[in-house]
Amino acid sequence: LNSSIFAPYASYFFAASKNNISKTAHYSLGFSVKNIFDLYRFELEGYYKKREKLPSLNISTKSFEYINGSVIGFDALIKKQYGWLKGWLSYSFSRSVKNGDLFDYYSNYDRTHTIKLLVKMEPWENWEVNAFWIFSSGLPYTPVIGKYVKRTVNGFDWDLDYGKKNSFRYDNYHRLDLGITKSFIWNRYVAKFYIQVINVYNSKNPFNYDPRPTDTDNKNGGEKASYPIPTVGIIIEY
């Protein structure tokens, strides 16, 4: 409870009793249109989730409490299925809220907007070039708004004072991945040799917020990753 060792992941544990078992009622409605102009497919789905007994950390008391919440949103997808140029474009809207005793706040994984674009091209026989781009709204986090001196076994030390839960957000997340694949026959198998580079334009995306008593600003403690990641490999199909 006093460490960010699990951030930005969730920690899982057993409910203290059968009265604290989480449950969710999930409602969804969607439709799809196939073969638009004999090339495209369109899908749209909306959903609503009513959630009960969600374990949530109370930063002030450093303890878990069980509260209710809800999720509402929709997903839209348009996909080109045929031809030398294929791919899809998707958009997701989502709002995930927890109902605290004093105020409502966004869940840790709340992303308001997410856009994904995948393009696949076949410029030559047995060659494929692909590009994947993603943009999403920043995740919420609880900011440190001050610090104070507290007594410890060794004397006095600084401690952090947190603000309203999940009232700040990370910067928006975005990146571009590029790849190329060459397929060929090897004995009785199909082999695909690929090269891929993740985060081509070196986007500095945030992934954690880990404040310390030595910080001098409520945005200090943000950690970002920004380097491209190349990958080379081969896939054997039989």
mmCIF file of C-alpha atoms in Angstrom:
data_model
loop_
_atom_site.group_PDB
_atom_site.id
_atom_site.type_symbol
_atom_site.label_atom_id
_atom_site.label_comp_id
_atom_site.label_asym_id
_atom_site.label_seq_id
_atom_site.Cartn_x
_atom_site.Cartn_y
_atom_site.Cartn_z
ATOM 1 C CA LEU A 1 0.000 0.000 0.000
ATOM 2 C CA ASN A 2 2.953 2.346 0.571
ATOM 3 C CA SER A 3 4.753 1.539 -2.670
ATOM 4 C CA SER A 4 4.143 2.007 -6.381
ATOM 5 C CA ILE A 5 5.781 -1.346 -7.140
ATOM 6 C CA PHE A 6 2.644 -2.582 -8.942
ATOM 7 C CA ALA A 7 2.094 0.606 -10.966
ATOM 8 C CA PRO A 8 0.868 0.876 -13.649
ATOM 9 C CA TYR A 9 -0.511 -2.648 -13.236
ATOM 10 C CA ALA A 10 -3.330 -3.893 -11.032
ATOM 11 C CA SER A 11 -2.724 -6.126 -8.040
ATOM 12 C CA TYR A 12 -5.132 -9.015 -7.478
ATOM 13 C CA PHE A 13 -6.226 -10.497 -4.152
ATOM 14 C CA PHE A 14 -9.041 -12.547 -2.647
ATOM 15 C CA ALA A 15 -12.129 -10.860 -1.267
ATOM 16 C CA ALA A 16 -12.207 -10.646 2.525
ATOM 17 C CA SER A 17 -15.662 -12.262 2.601
ATOM 18 C CA LYS A 18 -18.446 -13.371 0.286
ATOM 19 C CA ASN A 19 -20.090 -9.965 0.838
ATOM 20 C CA ASN A 20 -17.128 -8.287 -0.897
ATOM 21 C CA ILE A 21 -17.072 -10.345 -4.095
ATOM 22 C CA SER A 22 -17.076 -8.055 -7.137
ATOM 23 C CA LYS A 23 -19.698 -8.496 -9.833
ATOM 24 C CA THR A 24 -20.586 -6.807 -13.105
ATOM 25 C CA ALA A 25 -23.740 -6.634 -15.235
ATOM 26 C CA HIS A 26 -22.725 -6.120 -18.877
ATOM 27 C CA TYR A 27 -25.155 -4.849 -21.543
ATOM 28 C CA SER A 28 -24.158 -4.427 -25.174
ATOM 29 C CA LEU A 29 -25.805 -3.807 -28.533
ATOM 30 C CA GLY A 30 -24.155 -3.686 -31.927
ATOM 31 C CA PHE A 31 -24.503 -4.282 -35.636
ATOM 32 C CA SER A 32 -22.288 -4.823 -38.673
ATOM 33 C CA VAL A 33 -22.579 -4.069 -42.383
ATOM 34 C CA LYS A 34 -20.718 -6.449 -44.684
ATOM 35 C CA ASN A 35 -19.372 -5.868 -48.186
ATOM 36 C CA ILE A 36 -19.873 -2.111 -48.518
ATOM 37 C CA PHE A 37 -18.981 -1.434 -52.185
ATOM 38 C CA ASP A 38 -17.790 -5.078 -52.142
ATOM 39 C CA LEU A 39 -14.645 -3.923 -50.298
ATOM 40 C CA TYR A 40 -15.410 -2.665 -46.804
ATOM 41 C CA ARG A 41 -16.952 -3.907 -43.587
ATOM 42 C CA PHE A 42 -18.357 -1.633 -40.849
ATOM 43 C CA GLU A 43 -19.033 -2.563 -37.222
ATOM 44 C CA LEU A 44 -20.479 -0.530 -34.350
ATOM 45 C CA GLU A 45 -21.104 -1.691 -30.783
ATOM 46 C CA GLY A 46 -22.174 0.194 -27.671
ATOM 47 C CA TYR A 47 -21.985 -1.101 -24.120
ATOM 48 C CA TYR A 48 -22.793 -0.310 -20.508
ATOM 49 C CA LYS A 49 -21.410 -2.055 -17.418
ATOM 50 C CA LYS A 50 -22.795 -1.714 -13.922
ATOM 51 C CA ARG A 51 -20.139 -2.746 -11.412
ATOM 52 C CA GLU A 52 -20.427 -3.491 -7.701
ATOM 53 C CA LYS A 53 -17.964 -4.087 -4.846
ATOM 54 C CA LEU A 54 -14.881 -2.843 -6.678
ATOM 55 C CA PRO A 55 -11.755 -2.876 -4.454
ATOM 56 C CA SER A 56 -10.172 0.575 -4.552
ATOM 57 C CA LEU A 57 -7.249 2.116 -2.720
ATOM 58 C CA ASN A 58 -7.957 4.992 -0.348
ATOM 59 C CA ILE A 59 -4.680 6.904 -0.450
ATOM 60 C CA SER A 60 -5.453 9.010 2.624
ATOM 61 C CA THR A 61 -6.001 6.031 4.918
ATOM 62 C CA LYS A 62 -3.752 3.645 2.920
ATOM 63 C CA SER A 63 -6.431 0.961 2.953
ATOM 64 C CA PHE A 64 -8.783 -0.729 0.493
ATOM 65 C CA GLU A 65 -12.482 0.027 0.295
ATOM 66 C CA TYR A 66 -15.259 -1.574 -1.764
ATOM 67 C CA ILE A 67 -17.280 0.790 -3.946
ATOM 68 C CA ASN A 68 -19.559 0.726 -7.004
ATOM 69 C CA GLY A 69 -18.935 2.054 -10.480
ATOM 70 C CA SER A 70 -19.961 2.028 -14.121
ATOM 71 C CA VAL A 71 -18.497 1.929 -17.625
ATOM 72 C CA ILE A 72 -20.107 3.312 -20.783
ATOM 73 C CA GLY A 73 -18.747 3.529 -24.297
ATOM 74 C CA PHE A 74 -18.797 2.364 -27.903
ATOM 75 C CA ASP A 75 -16.428 0.897 -30.517
ATOM 76 C CA ALA A 76 -16.501 1.605 -34.249
ATOM 77 C CA LEU A 77 -14.507 -0.264 -36.908
ATOM 78 C CA ILE A 78 -14.198 0.065 -40.680
ATOM 79 C CA LYS A 79 -12.156 -2.591 -42.475
ATOM 80 C CA LYS A 80 -10.943 -2.972 -46.061
ATOM 81 C CA GLN A 81 -10.871 -6.690 -46.718
ATOM 82 C CA TYR A 82 -9.612 -7.162 -50.277
ATOM 83 C CA GLY A 83 -7.020 -5.859 -52.719
ATOM 84 C CA TRP A 84 -3.276 -5.156 -52.584
ATOM 85 C CA LEU A 85 -3.993 -2.457 -49.976
ATOM 86 C CA LYS A 86 -5.855 -3.688 -46.877
ATOM 87 C CA GLY A 87 -6.312 -2.606 -43.283
ATOM 88 C CA TRP A 88 -8.685 -1.186 -40.745
ATOM 89 C CA LEU A 89 -9.437 1.967 -38.745
ATOM 90 C CA SER A 90 -11.065 1.828 -35.305
ATOM 91 C CA TYR A 91 -12.275 4.389 -32.786
ATOM 92 C CA SER A 92 -13.244 3.703 -29.170
ATOM 93 C CA PHE A 93 -14.919 5.975 -26.659
ATOM 94 C CA SER A 94 -15.005 4.863 -23.050
ATOM 95 C CA ARG A 95 -15.817 6.377 -19.679
ATOM 96 C CA SER A 96 -15.098 4.365 -16.517
ATOM 97 C CA VAL A 97 -16.159 5.941 -13.216
ATOM 98 C CA LYS A 98 -16.074 4.831 -9.589
ATOM 99 C CA ASN A 99 -18.574 6.181 -7.057
ATOM 100 C CA GLY A 100 -16.586 7.209 -3.995
ATOM 101 C CA ASP A 101 -18.112 8.272 -0.676
ATOM 102 C CA LEU A 102 -17.190 11.954 -1.152
ATOM 103 C CA PHE A 103 -16.961 12.261 -4.948
ATOM 104 C CA ASP A 104 -16.921 10.251 -8.175
ATOM 105 C CA TYR A 105 -13.599 9.709 -9.928
ATOM 106 C CA TYR A 106 -12.179 8.022 -13.017
ATOM 107 C CA SER A 107 -10.842 4.476 -12.856
ATOM 108 C CA ASN A 108 -7.111 3.933 -13.300
ATOM 109 C CA TYR A 109 -7.638 2.423 -16.756
ATOM 110 C CA ASP A 110 -10.056 5.088 -18.075
ATOM 111 C CA ARG A 111 -9.085 6.076 -21.635
ATOM 112 C CA THR A 112 -11.599 8.487 -23.151
ATOM 113 C CA HIS A 113 -10.491 8.213 -26.783
ATOM 114 C CA THR A 114 -8.506 5.536 -28.626
ATOM 115 C CA ILE A 115 -7.776 5.537 -32.372
ATOM 116 C CA LYS A 116 -6.000 2.657 -34.121
ATOM 117 C CA LEU A 117 -4.990 2.436 -37.772
ATOM 118 C CA LEU A 118 -3.490 -0.621 -39.485
ATOM 119 C CA VAL A 119 -2.399 -0.571 -43.138
ATOM 120 C CA LYS A 120 -1.063 -3.597 -45.046
ATOM 121 C CA MET A 121 0.383 -3.336 -48.547
ATOM 122 C CA GLU A 122 1.586 -6.046 -50.926
ATOM 123 C CA PRO A 123 3.841 -4.176 -53.377
ATOM 124 C CA TRP A 124 5.367 -7.414 -54.755
ATOM 125 C CA GLU A 125 4.490 -11.069 -54.691
ATOM 126 C CA ASN A 126 5.178 -12.670 -51.284
ATOM 127 C CA TRP A 127 6.099 -9.275 -49.755
ATOM 128 C CA GLU A 128 4.029 -7.367 -47.195
ATOM 129 C CA VAL A 129 4.653 -3.923 -45.742
ATOM 130 C CA ASN A 130 2.593 -2.916 -42.714
ATOM 131 C CA ALA A 131 2.154 0.183 -40.583
ATOM 132 C CA PHE A 132 0.301 0.448 -37.257
ATOM 133 C CA TRP A 133 -0.480 3.766 -35.526
ATOM 134 C CA ILE A 134 -2.233 4.275 -32.202
ATOM 135 C CA PHE A 135 -3.410 7.366 -30.314
ATOM 136 C CA SER A 136 -5.115 7.307 -26.934
ATOM 137 C CA SER A 137 -6.040 9.716 -24.183
ATOM 138 C CA GLY A 138 -3.854 9.782 -21.101
ATOM 139 C CA LEU A 139 -4.690 7.630 -18.090
ATOM 140 C CA PRO A 140 -5.679 9.334 -14.810
ATOM 141 C CA TYR A 141 -3.468 9.431 -11.729
ATOM 142 C CA THR A 142 -3.521 10.986 -8.265
ATOM 143 C CA PRO A 143 -1.156 13.963 -7.963
ATOM 144 C CA VAL A 144 0.976 14.940 -5.001
ATOM 145 C CA ILE A 145 -0.001 18.481 -3.966
ATOM 146 C CA GLY A 146 2.356 18.962 -1.034
ATOM 147 C CA LYS A 147 4.566 17.389 1.583
ATOM 148 C CA TYR A 148 4.907 17.565 5.346
ATOM 149 C CA VAL A 149 7.248 16.536 8.126
ATOM 150 C CA LYS A 150 6.313 13.466 10.154
ATOM 151 C CA ARG A 151 7.888 11.766 13.128
ATOM 152 C CA THR A 152 9.635 8.430 12.517
ATOM 153 C CA VAL A 153 11.554 5.966 14.678
ATOM 154 C CA ASN A 154 14.748 7.717 13.595
ATOM 155 C CA GLY A 155 13.505 11.253 14.139
ATOM 156 C CA PHE A 156 11.707 13.250 11.448
ATOM 157 C CA ASP A 157 11.244 12.756 7.717
ATOM 158 C CA TRP A 158 9.258 14.107 4.775
ATOM 159 C CA ASP A 159 5.993 12.471 3.675
ATOM 160 C CA LEU A 160 3.687 13.191 0.728
ATOM 161 C CA ASP A 161 0.218 14.762 0.738
ATOM 162 C CA TYR A 162 -1.977 13.537 -2.135
ATOM 163 C CA GLY A 163 -4.693 15.536 -3.878
ATOM 164 C CA LYS A 164 -8.071 14.468 -5.229
ATOM 165 C CA LYS A 165 -7.925 10.893 -6.475
ATOM 166 C CA ASN A 166 -7.260 10.473 -10.208
ATOM 167 C CA SER A 167 -7.773 14.196 -10.856
ATOM 168 C CA PHE A 168 -4.696 14.510 -13.137
ATOM 169 C CA ARG A 169 -3.965 12.701 -16.395
ATOM 170 C CA TYR A 170 -0.835 11.533 -18.141
ATOM 171 C CA ASP A 171 -0.006 13.066 -21.508
ATOM 172 C CA ASN A 172 -1.669 11.474 -24.534
ATOM 173 C CA TYR A 173 -0.139 8.216 -25.795
ATOM 174 C CA HIS A 174 0.784 7.726 -29.455
ATOM 175 C CA ARG A 175 3.285 5.737 -31.518
ATOM 176 C CA LEU A 176 3.935 4.340 -35.006
ATOM 177 C CA ASP A 177 5.150 0.799 -35.768
ATOM 178 C CA LEU A 178 6.497 -0.261 -39.163
ATOM 179 C CA GLY A 179 7.229 -3.739 -40.460
ATOM 180 C CA ILE A 180 8.076 -5.737 -43.572
ATOM 181 C CA THR A 181 7.562 -9.474 -44.192
ATOM 182 C CA LYS A 182 8.940 -11.782 -46.899
ATOM 183 C CA SER A 183 7.229 -15.162 -47.385
ATOM 184 C CA PHE A 184 8.834 -18.114 -49.122
ATOM 185 C CA ILE A 185 8.578 -21.894 -49.403
ATOM 186 C CA TRP A 186 11.111 -23.891 -47.375
ATOM 187 C CA ASN A 187 10.874 -27.644 -47.967
ATOM 188 C CA ARG A 188 7.222 -28.410 -47.130
ATOM 189 C CA TYR A 189 6.740 -25.337 -44.968
ATOM 190 C CA VAL A 190 5.836 -21.695 -45.432
ATOM 191 C CA ALA A 191 8.433 -19.407 -43.833
ATOM 192 C CA LYS A 192 7.878 -15.708 -43.125
ATOM 193 C CA PHE A 193 10.897 -13.557 -42.335
ATOM 194 C CA TYR A 194 10.002 -10.202 -40.773
ATOM 195 C CA ILE A 195 11.600 -6.996 -39.530
ATOM 196 C CA GLN A 196 9.598 -4.662 -37.287
ATOM 197 C CA VAL A 197 10.347 -1.383 -35.533
ATOM 198 C CA ILE A 198 8.104 -0.244 -32.664
ATOM 199 C CA ASN A 199 7.776 3.487 -31.919
ATOM 200 C CA VAL A 200 9.522 4.635 -35.101
ATOM 201 C CA TYR A 201 9.356 8.392 -34.450
ATOM 202 C CA ASN A 202 10.550 8.057 -30.850
ATOM 203 C CA SER A 203 7.391 9.226 -29.076
ATOM 204 C CA LYS A 204 8.055 9.949 -25.380
ATOM 205 C CA ASN A 205 5.087 8.154 -23.838
ATOM 206 C CA PRO A 206 4.398 8.228 -20.072
ATOM 207 C CA PHE A 207 3.983 4.915 -18.275
ATOM 208 C CA ASN A 208 4.172 5.614 -14.530
ATOM 209 C CA TYR A 209 3.893 8.269 -11.824
ATOM 210 C CA ASP A 210 6.197 7.681 -8.867
ATOM 211 C CA PRO A 211 6.529 10.838 -6.732
ATOM 212 C CA ARG A 212 9.142 11.236 -4.008
ATOM 213 C CA PRO A 213 9.438 13.586 -1.033
ATOM 214 C CA THR A 214 12.316 15.377 -2.791
ATOM 215 C CA ASP A 215 10.057 16.538 -5.652
ATOM 216 C CA THR A 216 9.337 20.257 -5.934
ATOM 217 C CA ASP A 217 6.350 20.165 -8.321
ATOM 218 C CA ASN A 218 3.153 18.094 -8.491
ATOM 219 C CA LYS A 219 4.106 16.876 -11.980
ATOM 220 C CA ASN A 220 7.463 15.556 -10.802
ATOM 221 C CA GLY A 221 7.720 11.790 -10.621
ATOM 222 C CA GLY A 222 6.411 11.100 -14.117
ATOM 223 C CA GLU A 223 8.365 8.423 -15.965
ATOM 224 C CA LYS A 224 8.480 8.079 -19.758
ATOM 225 C CA ALA A 225 9.820 5.577 -22.293
ATOM 226 C CA SER A 226 10.890 6.877 -25.697
ATOM 227 C CA TYR A 227 13.279 4.621 -27.586
ATOM 228 C CA PRO A 228 12.441 2.669 -30.789
ATOM 229 C CA ILE A 229 12.459 -1.125 -30.434
ATOM 230 C CA PRO A 230 13.589 -3.198 -33.477
ATOM 231 C CA THR A 231 12.575 -6.850 -33.826
ATOM 232 C CA VAL A 232 13.778 -9.494 -36.297
ATOM 233 C CA GLY A 233 12.289 -12.979 -36.535
ATOM 234 C CA ILE A 234 10.944 -15.825 -38.639
ATOM 235 C CA ILE A 235 7.592 -17.668 -38.538
ATOM 236 C CA ILE A 236 7.285 -21.264 -39.795
ATOM 237 C CA GLU A 237 3.828 -22.459 -40.859
ATOM 238 C CA TYR A 238 2.962 -26.089 -41.614
#
